[in-house]
Short mmCIF file of N, CA, C and O and ligand atoms in Angstrom, two decimals:
data_model
loop_
_atom_site.label_atom_id
_atom_site.label_comp_id
_atom_site.label_asym_id
_atom_site.label_seq_id
_atom_site.Cartn_x
_atom_site.Cartn_y
_atom_site.Cartn_z
N UNK A 1 24.26 -16.75 1.20
CA UNK A 1 24.80 -15.52 0.60
C UNK A 1 23.66 -14.71 -0.01
O UNK A 1 22.90 -15.21 -0.80
N UNK A 2 23.61 -13.48 0.40
CA UNK A 2 22.57 -12.61 -0.15
C UNK A 2 23.21 -11.41 -0.81
O UNK A 2 24.03 -10.74 -0.20
N UNK A 3 22.89 -11.20 -2.05
CA UNK A 3 23.39 -9.99 -2.69
C UNK A 3 22.21 -9.17 -3.19
O UNK A 3 21.04 -9.56 -3.00
N UNK A 4 22.52 -8.09 -3.82
CA UNK A 4 21.46 -7.16 -4.22
C UNK A 4 20.48 -7.81 -5.20
O UNK A 4 19.28 -7.60 -5.11
N UNK A 5 20.98 -8.64 -6.10
CA UNK A 5 20.09 -9.23 -7.09
C UNK A 5 19.12 -10.22 -6.44
O UNK A 5 17.98 -10.33 -6.84
N UNK A 6 19.58 -10.94 -5.40
CA UNK A 6 18.67 -11.84 -4.69
C UNK A 6 17.54 -11.05 -4.04
O UNK A 6 16.38 -11.42 -4.11
N UNK A 7 17.92 -9.95 -3.42
CA UNK A 7 16.91 -9.13 -2.75
C UNK A 7 15.91 -8.59 -3.75
O UNK A 7 14.71 -8.59 -3.51
N UNK A 8 16.42 -8.16 -4.89
CA UNK A 8 15.54 -7.59 -5.92
C UNK A 8 14.55 -8.66 -6.39
O UNK A 8 13.38 -8.40 -6.54
N UNK A 9 15.06 -9.87 -6.59
CA UNK A 9 14.18 -10.95 -7.05
C UNK A 9 13.10 -11.24 -6.03
O UNK A 9 11.93 -11.39 -6.36
N UNK A 10 13.51 -11.30 -4.77
CA UNK A 10 12.55 -11.58 -3.71
C UNK A 10 11.46 -10.50 -3.67
O UNK A 10 10.29 -10.79 -3.56
N UNK A 11 11.91 -9.27 -3.80
CA UNK A 11 10.96 -8.15 -3.78
C UNK A 11 10.01 -8.24 -4.97
O UNK A 11 8.80 -8.07 -4.82
N UNK A 12 10.55 -8.56 -6.13
CA UNK A 12 9.69 -8.67 -7.32
C UNK A 12 8.63 -9.75 -7.10
O UNK A 12 7.48 -9.57 -7.46
N UNK A 13 9.04 -10.85 -6.51
CA UNK A 13 8.09 -11.94 -6.29
C UNK A 13 6.99 -11.52 -5.32
O UNK A 13 5.83 -11.82 -5.54
N UNK A 14 7.38 -10.85 -4.26
CA UNK A 14 6.40 -10.38 -3.28
C UNK A 14 5.41 -9.43 -3.94
O UNK A 14 4.21 -9.53 -3.74
N UNK A 15 5.96 -8.53 -4.72
CA UNK A 15 5.10 -7.53 -5.36
C UNK A 15 4.16 -8.20 -6.34
O UNK A 15 3.00 -7.85 -6.46
N UNK A 16 4.68 -9.19 -7.07
CA UNK A 16 3.84 -9.88 -8.05
C UNK A 16 2.74 -10.66 -7.33
O UNK A 16 1.60 -10.67 -7.77
N UNK A 17 3.10 -11.34 -6.24
CA UNK A 17 2.08 -12.07 -5.48
C UNK A 17 0.98 -11.13 -5.01
O UNK A 17 -0.19 -11.45 -5.10
N UNK A 18 1.38 -9.98 -4.50
CA UNK A 18 0.40 -9.01 -4.01
C UNK A 18 -0.49 -8.54 -5.15
O UNK A 18 -1.70 -8.42 -4.99
N UNK A 19 0.12 -8.30 -6.30
CA UNK A 19 -0.66 -7.82 -7.45
C UNK A 19 -1.65 -8.89 -7.88
O UNK A 19 -2.81 -8.60 -8.18
N UNK A 20 -1.21 -10.14 -7.89
CA UNK A 20 -2.10 -11.23 -8.30
C UNK A 20 -3.24 -11.39 -7.30
O UNK A 20 -4.38 -11.59 -7.69
N UNK A 21 -2.91 -11.29 -6.02
CA UNK A 21 -3.93 -11.49 -4.99
C UNK A 21 -4.99 -10.40 -5.02
O UNK A 21 -6.15 -10.65 -4.71
N UNK A 22 -4.58 -9.20 -5.40
CA UNK A 22 -5.53 -8.10 -5.39
C UNK A 22 -6.38 -8.05 -6.65
O UNK A 22 -7.33 -7.31 -6.73
N UNK A 23 -6.04 -8.87 -7.64
CA UNK A 23 -6.79 -8.85 -8.88
C UNK A 23 -7.75 -10.01 -8.94
O UNK A 23 -7.41 -11.13 -8.60
N UNK A 24 -8.94 -9.74 -9.41
CA UNK A 24 -9.90 -10.82 -9.59
C UNK A 24 -10.48 -10.73 -10.98
O UNK A 24 -10.78 -9.66 -11.43
N UNK A 25 -10.71 -11.81 -11.65
CA UNK A 25 -10.27 -13.13 -11.25
C UNK A 25 -8.81 -13.34 -11.61
O UNK A 25 -8.25 -12.57 -12.36
N UNK A 26 -8.23 -14.41 -11.09
CA UNK A 26 -6.88 -14.73 -11.51
C UNK A 26 -6.98 -15.28 -12.92
O UNK A 26 -7.99 -15.83 -13.31
N UNK A 27 -5.95 -15.08 -13.68
CA UNK A 27 -6.02 -15.54 -15.05
C UNK A 27 -4.76 -15.21 -15.79
O UNK A 27 -3.73 -14.96 -15.16
N UNK A 28 -4.82 -15.20 -17.08
CA UNK A 28 -3.62 -14.95 -17.88
C UNK A 28 -3.17 -13.50 -17.76
O UNK A 28 -3.97 -12.64 -17.43
N UNK A 29 -1.91 -13.23 -18.02
CA UNK A 29 -1.43 -11.85 -17.99
C UNK A 29 -1.96 -11.08 -19.18
O UNK A 29 -2.37 -11.68 -20.18
N UNK A 30 -1.97 -9.75 -19.09
CA UNK A 30 -2.43 -8.94 -20.22
C UNK A 30 -1.55 -9.19 -21.43
O UNK A 30 -0.33 -9.33 -21.30
N UNK A 31 -2.14 -9.28 -22.61
CA UNK A 31 -1.34 -9.54 -23.81
C UNK A 31 -1.67 -8.53 -24.91
O UNK A 31 -1.26 -8.68 -26.04
N UNK A 32 -2.47 -7.49 -24.58
CA UNK A 32 -2.83 -6.50 -25.60
C UNK A 32 -4.10 -6.85 -26.34
O UNK A 32 -4.60 -6.07 -27.14
N UNK A 33 -4.60 -8.07 -26.09
CA UNK A 33 -5.85 -8.48 -26.73
C UNK A 33 -6.80 -9.00 -25.66
O UNK A 33 -6.35 -9.51 -24.63
N UNK A 34 -8.08 -8.88 -25.92
CA UNK A 34 -9.07 -9.44 -25.02
C UNK A 34 -8.92 -10.95 -24.99
O UNK A 34 -8.83 -11.59 -26.04
N UNK A 35 -8.88 -11.53 -23.80
CA UNK A 35 -8.69 -12.98 -23.69
C UNK A 35 -9.94 -13.74 -24.10
O UNK A 35 -9.90 -14.94 -24.28
N UNK A 36 -11.05 -13.02 -24.21
CA UNK A 36 -12.30 -13.70 -24.56
C UNK A 36 -12.59 -13.59 -26.05
O UNK A 36 -12.78 -14.59 -26.73
N UNK A 37 -12.63 -12.35 -26.57
CA UNK A 37 -13.03 -12.18 -27.97
C UNK A 37 -11.86 -11.78 -28.86
O UNK A 37 -12.02 -11.62 -30.05
N UNK A 38 -10.67 -11.63 -28.28
CA UNK A 38 -9.44 -11.36 -29.02
C UNK A 38 -9.43 -10.01 -29.71
O UNK A 38 -8.66 -9.79 -30.64
N UNK A 39 -10.29 -9.10 -29.26
CA UNK A 39 -10.25 -7.75 -29.79
C UNK A 39 -9.01 -7.04 -29.27
O UNK A 39 -8.52 -7.33 -28.19
N UNK A 40 -8.48 -6.14 -30.07
CA UNK A 40 -7.31 -5.39 -29.65
C UNK A 40 -7.71 -4.41 -28.55
O UNK A 40 -8.75 -3.76 -28.65
N UNK A 41 -6.88 -4.31 -27.49
CA UNK A 41 -7.20 -3.43 -26.37
C UNK A 41 -6.26 -2.24 -26.36
O UNK A 41 -5.05 -2.40 -26.54
N UNK A 42 -6.81 -1.07 -26.14
CA UNK A 42 -5.98 0.14 -26.11
C UNK A 42 -5.20 0.23 -24.81
O UNK A 42 -4.13 0.81 -24.76
N UNK A 43 -5.73 -0.36 -23.74
CA UNK A 43 -5.04 -0.34 -22.44
C UNK A 43 -4.16 -1.58 -22.33
O UNK A 43 -4.68 -2.70 -22.30
N UNK A 44 -2.84 -1.42 -22.30
CA UNK A 44 -1.94 -2.58 -22.29
C UNK A 44 -2.04 -3.41 -21.02
O UNK A 44 -1.59 -4.54 -20.99
N UNK A 45 -2.65 -2.86 -19.95
CA UNK A 45 -2.77 -3.63 -18.71
C UNK A 45 -4.13 -4.32 -18.62
O UNK A 45 -4.40 -5.05 -17.68
N UNK A 46 -4.99 -4.07 -19.60
CA UNK A 46 -6.32 -4.68 -19.59
C UNK A 46 -6.23 -6.10 -20.14
O UNK A 46 -5.39 -6.41 -20.97
N UNK A 47 -7.09 -6.96 -19.67
CA UNK A 47 -7.11 -8.34 -20.16
C UNK A 47 -8.40 -8.65 -20.90
O UNK A 47 -8.46 -9.63 -21.63
N UNK A 48 -9.41 -7.82 -20.68
CA UNK A 48 -10.68 -8.01 -21.38
C UNK A 48 -11.23 -6.65 -21.79
O UNK A 48 -10.87 -5.63 -21.19
N UNK A 49 -12.11 -6.62 -22.77
CA UNK A 49 -12.74 -5.38 -23.22
C UNK A 49 -13.52 -4.76 -22.08
O UNK A 49 -13.47 -3.56 -21.84
N UNK A 50 -14.31 -5.59 -21.42
CA UNK A 50 -15.22 -5.10 -20.39
C UNK A 50 -15.65 -6.27 -19.50
O UNK A 50 -15.16 -7.39 -19.67
N UNK A 51 -16.55 -5.98 -18.60
CA UNK A 51 -16.98 -7.01 -17.64
C UNK A 51 -17.67 -8.17 -18.34
O UNK A 51 -17.56 -9.32 -17.90
N UNK A 52 -18.36 -7.89 -19.44
CA UNK A 52 -19.04 -8.97 -20.16
C UNK A 52 -18.04 -9.99 -20.69
O UNK A 52 -18.23 -11.20 -20.57
N UNK A 53 -16.96 -9.47 -21.28
CA UNK A 53 -15.93 -10.38 -21.80
C UNK A 53 -15.26 -11.14 -20.67
O UNK A 53 -14.98 -12.31 -20.78
N UNK A 54 -15.03 -10.45 -19.55
CA UNK A 54 -14.40 -11.13 -18.41
C UNK A 54 -15.30 -12.25 -17.90
O UNK A 54 -14.85 -13.36 -17.65
N UNK A 55 -16.60 -11.96 -17.79
CA UNK A 55 -17.54 -12.98 -17.33
C UNK A 55 -17.60 -14.14 -18.32
O UNK A 55 -17.63 -15.31 -17.93
N UNK A 56 -17.62 -13.81 -19.59
CA UNK A 56 -17.66 -14.85 -20.62
C UNK A 56 -16.41 -15.72 -20.54
O UNK A 56 -16.49 -16.94 -20.65
N UNK A 57 -15.27 -15.06 -20.33
CA UNK A 57 -14.01 -15.81 -20.23
C UNK A 57 -14.03 -16.73 -19.02
O UNK A 57 -13.62 -17.89 -19.10
N UNK A 58 -14.56 -16.22 -17.89
CA UNK A 58 -14.62 -17.04 -16.67
C UNK A 58 -15.50 -18.27 -16.90
O UNK A 58 -15.14 -19.36 -16.48
N UNK A 59 -16.62 -18.05 -17.56
CA UNK A 59 -17.52 -19.18 -17.83
C UNK A 59 -16.83 -20.21 -18.71
O UNK A 59 -16.95 -21.41 -18.51
N UNK A 60 -16.10 -19.70 -19.71
CA UNK A 60 -15.41 -20.61 -20.62
C UNK A 60 -14.33 -21.39 -19.87
O UNK A 60 -14.16 -22.59 -20.09
N UNK A 61 -13.60 -20.68 -18.98
CA UNK A 61 -12.57 -21.37 -18.20
C UNK A 61 -13.18 -22.47 -17.34
O UNK A 61 -12.64 -23.56 -17.23
N UNK A 62 -14.33 -22.16 -16.75
CA UNK A 62 -15.00 -23.15 -15.91
C UNK A 62 -15.43 -24.35 -16.75
O UNK A 62 -15.32 -25.50 -16.35
N UNK A 63 -15.93 -24.07 -17.95
CA UNK A 63 -16.36 -25.14 -18.84
C UNK A 63 -15.17 -26.02 -19.20
O UNK A 63 -15.26 -27.25 -19.20
N UNK A 64 -14.03 -25.41 -19.46
CA UNK A 64 -12.82 -26.18 -19.79
C UNK A 64 -12.41 -27.04 -18.60
O UNK A 64 -12.04 -28.18 -18.74
N UNK A 65 -12.49 -26.44 -17.39
CA UNK A 65 -12.04 -27.14 -16.19
C UNK A 65 -12.91 -28.36 -15.93
O UNK A 65 -12.44 -29.37 -15.39
N UNK A 66 -14.19 -28.28 -16.33
CA UNK A 66 -15.11 -29.39 -16.06
C UNK A 66 -15.10 -30.45 -17.16
O UNK A 66 -15.69 -31.50 -17.02
N UNK A 67 -14.44 -30.10 -18.26
CA UNK A 67 -14.39 -31.03 -19.38
C UNK A 67 -13.65 -32.30 -18.96
O UNK A 67 -12.58 -32.23 -18.37
N UNK A 68 -14.20 -33.46 -19.23
CA UNK A 68 -13.49 -34.69 -18.86
C UNK A 68 -12.19 -34.82 -19.64
O UNK A 68 -12.13 -34.49 -20.82
N UNK A 69 -11.15 -35.26 -18.95
CA UNK A 69 -9.84 -35.42 -19.59
C UNK A 69 -9.71 -36.85 -20.08
O UNK A 69 -9.88 -37.80 -19.32
N UNK A 70 -9.41 -37.00 -21.33
CA UNK A 70 -9.26 -38.35 -21.88
C UNK A 70 -7.79 -38.66 -22.08
O UNK A 70 -7.06 -37.84 -22.55
ZN1 LIG B 1 -13.60 -8.85 -25.53
#
């Protein structure tokens, strides 16, 4: 059974997948603050202040990923 809400959900998922695929790097959704230094961002769709913060965040994520799990 397919109704309008099923179609809408499917479409939303496709669109979200496309948006994620086109964005680099993958990471957390925008939250109004820089994910690296937690500064407030004026652009609600931004996730970092600038490329430096994005690079710093990526390095930190990599460091976390390599951390041994106890
Ligand atoms: Zn920042």
